[in-house]
PDB file of C-alpha atoms in Angstrom:
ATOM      1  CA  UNK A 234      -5.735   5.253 -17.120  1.00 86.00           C
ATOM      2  CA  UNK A 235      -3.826   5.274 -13.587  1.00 92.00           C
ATOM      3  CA  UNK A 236      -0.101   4.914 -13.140  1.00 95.00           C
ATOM      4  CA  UNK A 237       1.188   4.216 -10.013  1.00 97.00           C
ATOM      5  CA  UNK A 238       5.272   3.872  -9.069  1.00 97.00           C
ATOM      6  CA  UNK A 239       5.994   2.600  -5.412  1.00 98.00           C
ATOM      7  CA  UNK A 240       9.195   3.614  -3.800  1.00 98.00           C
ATOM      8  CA  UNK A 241      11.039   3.575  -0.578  1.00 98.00           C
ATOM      9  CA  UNK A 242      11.438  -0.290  -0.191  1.00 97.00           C
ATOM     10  CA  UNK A 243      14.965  -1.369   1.128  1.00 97.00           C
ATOM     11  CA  UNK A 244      16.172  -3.329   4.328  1.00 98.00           C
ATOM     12  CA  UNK A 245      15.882  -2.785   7.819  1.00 98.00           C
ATOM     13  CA  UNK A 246      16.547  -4.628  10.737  1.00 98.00           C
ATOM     14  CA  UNK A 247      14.033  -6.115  12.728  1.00 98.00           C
ATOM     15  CA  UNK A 248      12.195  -3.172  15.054  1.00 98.00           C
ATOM     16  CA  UNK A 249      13.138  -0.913  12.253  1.00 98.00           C
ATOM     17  CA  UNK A 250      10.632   1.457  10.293  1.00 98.00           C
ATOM     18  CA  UNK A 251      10.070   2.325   6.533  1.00 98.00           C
ATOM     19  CA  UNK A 252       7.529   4.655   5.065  1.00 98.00           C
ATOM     20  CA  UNK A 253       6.570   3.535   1.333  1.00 98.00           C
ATOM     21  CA  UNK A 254       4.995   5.727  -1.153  1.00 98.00           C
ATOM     22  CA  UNK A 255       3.182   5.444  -4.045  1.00 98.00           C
ATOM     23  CA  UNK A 256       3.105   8.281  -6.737  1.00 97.00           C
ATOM     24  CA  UNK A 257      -0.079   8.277  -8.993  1.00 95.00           C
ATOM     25  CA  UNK A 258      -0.647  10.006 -12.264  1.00 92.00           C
ATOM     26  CA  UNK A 259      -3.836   9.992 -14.327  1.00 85.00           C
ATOM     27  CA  UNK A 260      -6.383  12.346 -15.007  1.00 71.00           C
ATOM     28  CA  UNK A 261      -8.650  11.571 -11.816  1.00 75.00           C
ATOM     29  CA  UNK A 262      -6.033   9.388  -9.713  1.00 70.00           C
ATOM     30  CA  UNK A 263      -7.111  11.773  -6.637  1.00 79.00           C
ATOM     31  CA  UNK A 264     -10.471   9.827  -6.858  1.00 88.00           C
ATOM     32  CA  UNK A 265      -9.238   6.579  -7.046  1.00 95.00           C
ATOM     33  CA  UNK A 266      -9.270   4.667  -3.733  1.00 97.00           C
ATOM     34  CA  UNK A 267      -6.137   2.880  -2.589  1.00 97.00           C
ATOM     35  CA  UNK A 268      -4.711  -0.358  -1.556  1.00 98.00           C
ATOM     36  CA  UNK A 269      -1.313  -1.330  -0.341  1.00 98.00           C
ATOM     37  CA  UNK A 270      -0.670  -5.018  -0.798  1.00 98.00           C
ATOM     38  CA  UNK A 271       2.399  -7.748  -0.471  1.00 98.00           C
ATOM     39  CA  UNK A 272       3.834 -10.714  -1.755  1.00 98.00           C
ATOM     40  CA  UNK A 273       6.626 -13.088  -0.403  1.00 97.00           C
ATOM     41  CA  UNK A 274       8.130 -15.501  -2.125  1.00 93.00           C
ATOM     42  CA  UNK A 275       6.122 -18.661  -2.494  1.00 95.00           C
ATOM     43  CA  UNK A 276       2.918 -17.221  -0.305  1.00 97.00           C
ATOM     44  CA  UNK A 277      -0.229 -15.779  -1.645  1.00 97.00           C
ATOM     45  CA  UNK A 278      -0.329 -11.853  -1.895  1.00 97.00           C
ATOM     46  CA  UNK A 279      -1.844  -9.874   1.203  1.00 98.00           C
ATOM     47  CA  UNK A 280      -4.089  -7.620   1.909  1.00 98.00           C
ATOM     48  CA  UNK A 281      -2.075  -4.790   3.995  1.00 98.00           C
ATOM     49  CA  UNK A 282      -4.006  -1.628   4.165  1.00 98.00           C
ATOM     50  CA  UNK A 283      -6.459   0.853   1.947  1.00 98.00           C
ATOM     51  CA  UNK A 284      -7.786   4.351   1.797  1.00 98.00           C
ATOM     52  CA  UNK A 285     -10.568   5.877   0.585  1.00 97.00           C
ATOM     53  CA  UNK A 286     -10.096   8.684  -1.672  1.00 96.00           C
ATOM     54  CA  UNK A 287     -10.344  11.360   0.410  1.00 95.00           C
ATOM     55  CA  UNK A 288      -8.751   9.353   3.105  1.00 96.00           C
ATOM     56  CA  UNK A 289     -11.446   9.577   5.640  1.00 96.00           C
ATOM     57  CA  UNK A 290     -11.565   6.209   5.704  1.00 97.00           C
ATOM     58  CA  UNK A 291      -8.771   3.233   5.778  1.00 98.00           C
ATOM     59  CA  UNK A 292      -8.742  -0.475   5.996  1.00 98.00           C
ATOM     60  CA  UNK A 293      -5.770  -3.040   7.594  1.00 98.00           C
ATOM     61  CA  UNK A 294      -4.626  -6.200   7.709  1.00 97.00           C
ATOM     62  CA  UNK A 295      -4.710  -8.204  10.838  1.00 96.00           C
ATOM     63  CA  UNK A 296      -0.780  -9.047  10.708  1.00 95.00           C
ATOM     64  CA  UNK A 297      -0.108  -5.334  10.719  1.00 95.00           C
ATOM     65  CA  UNK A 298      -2.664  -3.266  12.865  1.00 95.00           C
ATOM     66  CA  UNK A 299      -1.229  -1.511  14.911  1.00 96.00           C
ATOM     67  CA  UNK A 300       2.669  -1.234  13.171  1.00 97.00           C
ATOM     68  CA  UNK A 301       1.623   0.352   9.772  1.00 97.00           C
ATOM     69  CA  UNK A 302      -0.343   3.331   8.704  1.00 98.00           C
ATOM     70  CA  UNK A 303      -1.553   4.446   5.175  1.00 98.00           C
ATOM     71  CA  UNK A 304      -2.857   8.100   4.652  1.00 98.00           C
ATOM     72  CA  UNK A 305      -2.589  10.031   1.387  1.00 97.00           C
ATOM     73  CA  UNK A 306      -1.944  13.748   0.526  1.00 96.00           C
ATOM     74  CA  UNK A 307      -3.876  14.270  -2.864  1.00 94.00           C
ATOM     75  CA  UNK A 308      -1.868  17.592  -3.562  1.00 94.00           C
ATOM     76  CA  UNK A 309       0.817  15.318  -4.125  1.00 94.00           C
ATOM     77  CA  UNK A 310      -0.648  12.054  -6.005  1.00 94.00           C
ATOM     78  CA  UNK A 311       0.710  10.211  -3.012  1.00 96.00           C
ATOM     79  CA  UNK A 312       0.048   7.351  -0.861  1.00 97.00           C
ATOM     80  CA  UNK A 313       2.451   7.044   1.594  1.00 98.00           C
ATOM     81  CA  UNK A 314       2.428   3.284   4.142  1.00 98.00           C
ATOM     82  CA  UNK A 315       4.375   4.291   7.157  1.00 98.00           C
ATOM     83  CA  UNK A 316       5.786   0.765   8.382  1.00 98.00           C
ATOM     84  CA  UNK A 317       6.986   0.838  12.227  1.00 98.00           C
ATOM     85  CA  UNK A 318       8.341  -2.691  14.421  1.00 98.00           C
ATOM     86  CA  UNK A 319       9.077  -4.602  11.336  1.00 98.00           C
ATOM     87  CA  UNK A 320       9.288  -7.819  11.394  1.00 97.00           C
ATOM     88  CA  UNK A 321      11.077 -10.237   9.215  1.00 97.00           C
ATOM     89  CA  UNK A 322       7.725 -11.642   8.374  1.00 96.00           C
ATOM     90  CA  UNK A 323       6.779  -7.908   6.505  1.00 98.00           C
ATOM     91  CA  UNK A 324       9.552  -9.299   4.044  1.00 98.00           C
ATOM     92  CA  UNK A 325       7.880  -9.111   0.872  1.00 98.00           C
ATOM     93  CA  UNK A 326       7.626  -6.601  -2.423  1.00 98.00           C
ATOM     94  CA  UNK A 327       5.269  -3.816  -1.154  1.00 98.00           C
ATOM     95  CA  UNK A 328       2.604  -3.069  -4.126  1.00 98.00           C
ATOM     96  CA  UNK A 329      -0.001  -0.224  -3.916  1.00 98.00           C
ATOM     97  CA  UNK A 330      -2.988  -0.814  -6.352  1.00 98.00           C
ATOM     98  CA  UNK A 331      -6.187   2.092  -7.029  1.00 97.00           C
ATOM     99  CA  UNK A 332      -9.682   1.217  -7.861  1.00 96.00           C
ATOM    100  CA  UNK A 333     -12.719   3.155  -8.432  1.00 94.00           C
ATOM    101  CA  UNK A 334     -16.615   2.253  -6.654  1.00 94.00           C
ATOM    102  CA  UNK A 335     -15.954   1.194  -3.162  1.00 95.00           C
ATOM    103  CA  UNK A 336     -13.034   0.622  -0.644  1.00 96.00           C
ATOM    104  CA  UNK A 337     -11.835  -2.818  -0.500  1.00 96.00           C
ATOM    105  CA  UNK A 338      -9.602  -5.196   1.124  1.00 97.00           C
ATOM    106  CA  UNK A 339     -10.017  -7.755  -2.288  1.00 97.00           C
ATOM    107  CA  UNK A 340      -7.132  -7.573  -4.282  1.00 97.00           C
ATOM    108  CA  UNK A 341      -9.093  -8.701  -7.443  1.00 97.00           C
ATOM    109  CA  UNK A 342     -10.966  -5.723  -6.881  1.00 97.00           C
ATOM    110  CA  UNK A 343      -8.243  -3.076  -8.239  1.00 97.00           C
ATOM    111  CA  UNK A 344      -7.786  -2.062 -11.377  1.00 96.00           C
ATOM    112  CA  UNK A 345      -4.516  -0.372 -11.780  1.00 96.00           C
ATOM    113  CA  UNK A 346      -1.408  -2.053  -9.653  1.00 98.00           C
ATOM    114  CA  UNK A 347       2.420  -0.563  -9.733  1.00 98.00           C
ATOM    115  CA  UNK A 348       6.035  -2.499 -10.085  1.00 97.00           C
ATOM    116  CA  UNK A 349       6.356  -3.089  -6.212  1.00 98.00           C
ATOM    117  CA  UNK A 350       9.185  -2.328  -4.110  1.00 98.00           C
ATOM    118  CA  UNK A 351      11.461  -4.845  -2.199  1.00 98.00           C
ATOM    119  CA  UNK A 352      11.161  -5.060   2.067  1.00 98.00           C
ATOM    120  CA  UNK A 353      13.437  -7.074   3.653  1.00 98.00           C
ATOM    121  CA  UNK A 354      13.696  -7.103   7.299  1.00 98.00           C
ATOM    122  CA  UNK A 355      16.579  -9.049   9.198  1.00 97.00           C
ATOM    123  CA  UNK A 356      16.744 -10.153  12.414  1.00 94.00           C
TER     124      UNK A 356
END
């Protein structure tokens, strides 16, 4: 069993940065790779970003190459999504998800999924 809290959501004006992380506690969590994902109110949830578990190698979304980066420090159990140029389109609760077998951008594809954290970006 994986458990997984997300932190560091707030607002921030448009242009503004953020860096979510996601704590993970388990047994073998350090093996698990991750996901980051999002959902805003009334759309589908998205596919942001993912790491392997030893971080060598990482996935992202198309609406946020370039702004966002995930990497992971597995002294620590953490995940961490830094967020740069937001946008009020990144409004959304931020969710980061692990999974075991093979990296993925497929949400049904994760096994263990936190409470999200709230992003809200104004213009």
């Amino acid at each position: 069993q994986v458990q997984l809290v997300e932190s560091g959501g707030g607002s921030v004006q448009a242009g503004g940065s953020l860096r979510l992380s996601c704590v993970s506690s388990g047994r073998t969590s350090n093996t698990y790779h991750m996901g980051w994902f999002r959902q805003a109110p009334g759309k589908d949830r998205e596919f942001v970003a993912a790491i392997s578990w030893n971080g060598a190698s990482t996935r992202y979304g198309d609406s946020v190459k370039g702004r966002i980066t995930v990497s992971r420090d597995n002294a620590k159990n953490t995940v961490y999504l830094q967020m740069n140029s937001l946008r009020p389109e990144d409004t959304a609760v931020y969710y980061c998800a692990a999974k075991s077998g093979v990296i993925s951008v497929l949400g049904d594809s994760y096994t263990y999924w936190g409470q999200g954290t709230q992003v809200t970006v104004s213009s």
